[in-house]
GROMACS .gro file of C-alpha atoms in nm:
model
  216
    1UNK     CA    1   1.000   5.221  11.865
    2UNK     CA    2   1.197   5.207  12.187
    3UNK     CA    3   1.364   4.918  12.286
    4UNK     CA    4   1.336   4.764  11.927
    5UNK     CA    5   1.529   5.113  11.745
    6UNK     CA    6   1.791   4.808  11.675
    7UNK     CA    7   1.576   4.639  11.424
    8UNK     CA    8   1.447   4.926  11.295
    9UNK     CA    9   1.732   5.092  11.182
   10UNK     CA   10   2.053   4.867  11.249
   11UNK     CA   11   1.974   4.543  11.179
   12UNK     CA   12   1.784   4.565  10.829
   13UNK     CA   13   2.062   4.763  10.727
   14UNK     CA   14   2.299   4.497  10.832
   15UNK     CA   15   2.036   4.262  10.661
   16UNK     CA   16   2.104   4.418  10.342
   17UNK     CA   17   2.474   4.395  10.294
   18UNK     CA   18   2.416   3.972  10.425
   19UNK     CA   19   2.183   3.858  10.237
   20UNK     CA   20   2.313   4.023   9.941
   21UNK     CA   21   2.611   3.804   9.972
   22UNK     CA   22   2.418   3.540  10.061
   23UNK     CA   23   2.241   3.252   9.826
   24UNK     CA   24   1.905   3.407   9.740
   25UNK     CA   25   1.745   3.033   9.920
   26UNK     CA   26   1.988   3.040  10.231
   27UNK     CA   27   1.768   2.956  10.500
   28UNK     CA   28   1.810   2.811  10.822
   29UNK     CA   29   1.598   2.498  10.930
   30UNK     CA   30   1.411   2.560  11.215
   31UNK     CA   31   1.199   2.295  11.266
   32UNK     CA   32   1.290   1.878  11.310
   33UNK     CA   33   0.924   1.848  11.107
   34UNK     CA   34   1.007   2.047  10.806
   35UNK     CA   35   1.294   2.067  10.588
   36UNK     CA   36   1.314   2.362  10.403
   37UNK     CA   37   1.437   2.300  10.014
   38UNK     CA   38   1.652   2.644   9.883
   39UNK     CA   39   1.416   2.910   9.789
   40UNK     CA   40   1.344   3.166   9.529
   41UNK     CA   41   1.455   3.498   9.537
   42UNK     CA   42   1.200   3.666   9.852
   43UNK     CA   43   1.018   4.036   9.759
   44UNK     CA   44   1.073   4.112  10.168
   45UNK     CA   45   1.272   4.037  10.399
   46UNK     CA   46   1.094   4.057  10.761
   47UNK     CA   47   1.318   4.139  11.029
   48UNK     CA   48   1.189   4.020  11.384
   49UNK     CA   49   1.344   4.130  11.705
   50UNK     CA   50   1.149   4.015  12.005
   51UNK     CA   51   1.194   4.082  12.360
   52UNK     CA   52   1.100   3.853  12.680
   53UNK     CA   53   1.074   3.841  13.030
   54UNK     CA   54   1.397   3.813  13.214
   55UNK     CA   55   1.599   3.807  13.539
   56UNK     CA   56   1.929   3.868  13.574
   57UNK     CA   57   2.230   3.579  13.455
   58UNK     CA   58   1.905   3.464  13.257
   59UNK     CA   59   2.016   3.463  12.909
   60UNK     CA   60   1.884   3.255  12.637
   61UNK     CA   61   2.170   2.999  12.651
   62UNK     CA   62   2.311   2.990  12.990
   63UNK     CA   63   1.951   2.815  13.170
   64UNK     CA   64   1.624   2.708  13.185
   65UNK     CA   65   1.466   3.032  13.256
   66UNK     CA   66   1.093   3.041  13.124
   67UNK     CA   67   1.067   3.370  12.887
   68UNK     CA   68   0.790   3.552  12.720
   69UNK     CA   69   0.762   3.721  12.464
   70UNK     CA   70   0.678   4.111  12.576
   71UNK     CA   71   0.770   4.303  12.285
   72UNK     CA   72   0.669   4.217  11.854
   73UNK     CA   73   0.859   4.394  11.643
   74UNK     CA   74   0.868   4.335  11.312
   75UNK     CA   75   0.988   4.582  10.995
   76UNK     CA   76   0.946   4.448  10.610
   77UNK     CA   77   1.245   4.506  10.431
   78UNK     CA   78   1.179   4.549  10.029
   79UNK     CA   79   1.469   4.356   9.860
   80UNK     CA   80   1.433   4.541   9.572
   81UNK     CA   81   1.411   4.921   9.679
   82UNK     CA   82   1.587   4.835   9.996
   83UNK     CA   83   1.312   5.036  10.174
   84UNK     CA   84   1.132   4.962  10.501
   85UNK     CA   85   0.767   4.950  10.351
   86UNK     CA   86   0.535   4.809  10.696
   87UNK     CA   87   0.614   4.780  11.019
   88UNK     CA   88   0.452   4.579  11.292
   89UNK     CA   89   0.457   4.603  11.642
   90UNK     CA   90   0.275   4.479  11.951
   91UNK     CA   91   0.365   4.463  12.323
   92UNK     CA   92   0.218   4.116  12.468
   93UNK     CA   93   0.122   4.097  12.800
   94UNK     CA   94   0.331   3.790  12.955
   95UNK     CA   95   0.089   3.558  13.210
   96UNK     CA   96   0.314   3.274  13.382
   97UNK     CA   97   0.488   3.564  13.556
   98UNK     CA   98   0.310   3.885  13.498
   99UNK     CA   99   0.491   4.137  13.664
  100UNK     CA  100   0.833   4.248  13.507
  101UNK     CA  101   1.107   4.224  13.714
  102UNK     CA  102   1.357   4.571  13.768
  103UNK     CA  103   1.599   4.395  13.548
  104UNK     CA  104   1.416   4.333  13.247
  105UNK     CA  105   1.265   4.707  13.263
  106UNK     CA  106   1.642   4.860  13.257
  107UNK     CA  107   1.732   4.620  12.995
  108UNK     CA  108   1.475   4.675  12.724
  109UNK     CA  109   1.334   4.981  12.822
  110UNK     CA  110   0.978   4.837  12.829
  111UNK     CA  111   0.761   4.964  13.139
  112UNK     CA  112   0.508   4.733  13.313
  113UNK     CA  113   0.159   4.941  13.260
  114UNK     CA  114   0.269   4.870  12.833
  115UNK     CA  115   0.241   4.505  12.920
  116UNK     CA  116  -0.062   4.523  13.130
  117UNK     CA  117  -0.251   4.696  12.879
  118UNK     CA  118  -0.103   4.460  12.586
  119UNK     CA  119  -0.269   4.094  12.469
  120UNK     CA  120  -0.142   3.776  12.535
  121UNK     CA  121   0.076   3.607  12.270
  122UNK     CA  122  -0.177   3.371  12.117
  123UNK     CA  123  -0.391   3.738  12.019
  124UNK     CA  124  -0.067   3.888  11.896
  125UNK     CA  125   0.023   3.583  11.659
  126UNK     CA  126  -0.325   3.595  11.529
  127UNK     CA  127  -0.311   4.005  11.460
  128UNK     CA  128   0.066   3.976  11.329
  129UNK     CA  129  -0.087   3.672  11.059
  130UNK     CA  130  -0.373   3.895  10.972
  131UNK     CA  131  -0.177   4.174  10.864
  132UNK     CA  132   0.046   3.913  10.663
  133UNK     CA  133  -0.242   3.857  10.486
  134UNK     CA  134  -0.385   4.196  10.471
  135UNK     CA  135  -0.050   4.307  10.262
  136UNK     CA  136  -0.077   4.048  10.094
  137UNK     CA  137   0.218   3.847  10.209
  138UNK     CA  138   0.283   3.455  10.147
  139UNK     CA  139   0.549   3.245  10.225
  140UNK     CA  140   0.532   2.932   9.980
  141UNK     CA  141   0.625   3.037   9.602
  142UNK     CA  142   0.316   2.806   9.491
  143UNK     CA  143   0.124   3.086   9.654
  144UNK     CA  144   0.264   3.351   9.445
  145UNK     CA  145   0.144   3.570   9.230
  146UNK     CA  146   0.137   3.947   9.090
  147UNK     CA  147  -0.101   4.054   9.372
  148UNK     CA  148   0.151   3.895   9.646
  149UNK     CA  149   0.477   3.905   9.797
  150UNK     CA  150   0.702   3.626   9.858
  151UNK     CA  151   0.864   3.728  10.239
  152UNK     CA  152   1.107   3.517  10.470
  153UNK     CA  153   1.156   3.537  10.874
  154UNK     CA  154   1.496   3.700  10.963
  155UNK     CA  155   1.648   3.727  11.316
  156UNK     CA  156   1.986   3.829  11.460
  157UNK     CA  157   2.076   3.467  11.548
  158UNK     CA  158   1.872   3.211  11.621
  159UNK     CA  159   1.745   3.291  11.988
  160UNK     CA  160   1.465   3.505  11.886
  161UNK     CA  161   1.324   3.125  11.742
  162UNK     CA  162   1.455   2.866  11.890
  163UNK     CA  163   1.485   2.992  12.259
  164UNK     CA  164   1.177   3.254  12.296
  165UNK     CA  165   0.912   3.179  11.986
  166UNK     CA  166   0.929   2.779  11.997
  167UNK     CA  167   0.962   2.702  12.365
  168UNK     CA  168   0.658   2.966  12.471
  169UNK     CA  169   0.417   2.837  12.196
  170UNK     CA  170   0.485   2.488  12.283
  171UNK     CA  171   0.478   2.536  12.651
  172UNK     CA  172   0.100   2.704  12.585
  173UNK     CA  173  -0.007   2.494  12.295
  174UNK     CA  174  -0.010   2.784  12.032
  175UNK     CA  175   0.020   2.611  11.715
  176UNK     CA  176   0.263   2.839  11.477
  177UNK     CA  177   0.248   2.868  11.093
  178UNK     CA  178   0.439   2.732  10.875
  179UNK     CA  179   0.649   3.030  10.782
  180UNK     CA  180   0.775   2.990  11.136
  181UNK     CA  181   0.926   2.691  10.982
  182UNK     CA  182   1.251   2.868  10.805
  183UNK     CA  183   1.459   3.179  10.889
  184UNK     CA  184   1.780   3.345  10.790
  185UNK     CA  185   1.991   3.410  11.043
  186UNK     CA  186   2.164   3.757  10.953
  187UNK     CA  187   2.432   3.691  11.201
  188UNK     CA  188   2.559   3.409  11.006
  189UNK     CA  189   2.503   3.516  10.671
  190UNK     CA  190   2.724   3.824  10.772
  191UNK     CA  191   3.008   3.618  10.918
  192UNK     CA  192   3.009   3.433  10.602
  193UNK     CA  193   3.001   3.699  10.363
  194UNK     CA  194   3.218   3.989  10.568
  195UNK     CA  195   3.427   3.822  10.873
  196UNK     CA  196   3.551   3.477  10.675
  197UNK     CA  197   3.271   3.296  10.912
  198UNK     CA  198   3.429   3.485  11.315
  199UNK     CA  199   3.128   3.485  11.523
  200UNK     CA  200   2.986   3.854  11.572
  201UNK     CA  201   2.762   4.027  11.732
  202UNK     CA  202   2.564   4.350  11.607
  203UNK     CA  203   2.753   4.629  11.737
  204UNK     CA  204   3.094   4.388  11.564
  205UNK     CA  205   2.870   4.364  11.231
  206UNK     CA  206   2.789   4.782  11.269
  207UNK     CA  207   3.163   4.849  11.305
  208UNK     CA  208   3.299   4.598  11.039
  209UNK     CA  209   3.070   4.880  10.796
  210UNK     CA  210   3.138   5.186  10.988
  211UNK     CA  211   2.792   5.255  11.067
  212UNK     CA  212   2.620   5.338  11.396
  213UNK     CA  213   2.431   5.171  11.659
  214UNK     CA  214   2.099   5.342  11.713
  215UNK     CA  215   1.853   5.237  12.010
  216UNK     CA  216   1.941   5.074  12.338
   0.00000   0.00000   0.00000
């Protein structure tokens, strides 16, 4: 990957030493219309990293800016081998404003002709559920059993949900699924379990463990 080498090879990493200080069930609640109840223990851990249309002072939190979703990543993190077993990734081609302004290029890397070429979100949401269920993936334990794996969302804070996922779908009336529902938020989990709860970022998280930032 390119501008995604982050949650390829930092962030699951990262992921690891969290969750494994983390309650097995510790997931956020990311919807008002569903509370999620602690869960079992998850076979994978899938580690999503998006990245959106922007301009610049347009960050997540500081305004109202409209972003789309450009870029899909998503790796599957085995929580028993602690091996990346799939990966899945799709650039979507953004339509309220199409054409990618110089900013958002030099920030993520991502050029415009990998866009145009790309599907729209609501195709992208539809391939990324298909190969959930193609591996055999399920999110509800009732749903279980020795031919599937249990799997939970995971994001570096909870942007990649509540400010880019949530506000696009609703905006174009793209129901999501339910595991959309409930995340874990590695950030936290790894101020909890390493930092005595100090806010952090990734390269903060990297450096607490000595490792490396690889990507952009």
């Amino acid at each position: 990957w390119n501008s995604s080498a982050s949650c390829a090879h930092g962030e699951p990493s990262i992921l690891l030493l969290a969750m494994s200080q983390a309650g097995p069930g510790e997931a956020e609640e990311a919807s008002e219309e569903e509370t999620q109840e602690d869960s079992p223990s998850v076979d994978y851990y899938v580690v999503v990293d998006f990245e959106c249309t922007c301009e610049r002072g347009t960050g997540a939190v500081r305004n109202k800016f409209r972003h789309e979703i450009i870029e899909f990543p998503a790796v599957f993190l085995n929580a028993q081998t602690l091996q990346v077993d799939l990966e899945f990734h799709r650039y979507v081609r953004p339509v309220e404003k199409p054409v990618l302004s110089e900013f958002c290029t030099e920030l993520t890397g991502i050029q415009q002709d990998w866009v145009d070429r790309a599907d729209t979100l609501d195709v992208v949401l539809r391939d990324f559920d298909d190969f959930l269920s193609e591996n055999g993936m399920v999110h509800r334990e009732r749903d279980r059993r020795s031919e599937t794996s249990l799997f939970l969302i995971c994001t570096d804070g909870p942007w990649d949900l509540r400010s880019f996922l949530y506000p696009e779908s609703r905006r174009k009336g793209m129901g999501l699924r339910g595991y959309w529902n409930s995340y874990a938020d590695v950030r936290r989990h790894f101020a909890k379990a390493f930092l005595r709860g100090k806010s952090c970022g990734v390269e903060e998280m990297l450096v607490s463990r000595k490792m490396k930032f690889e990507g952009r």
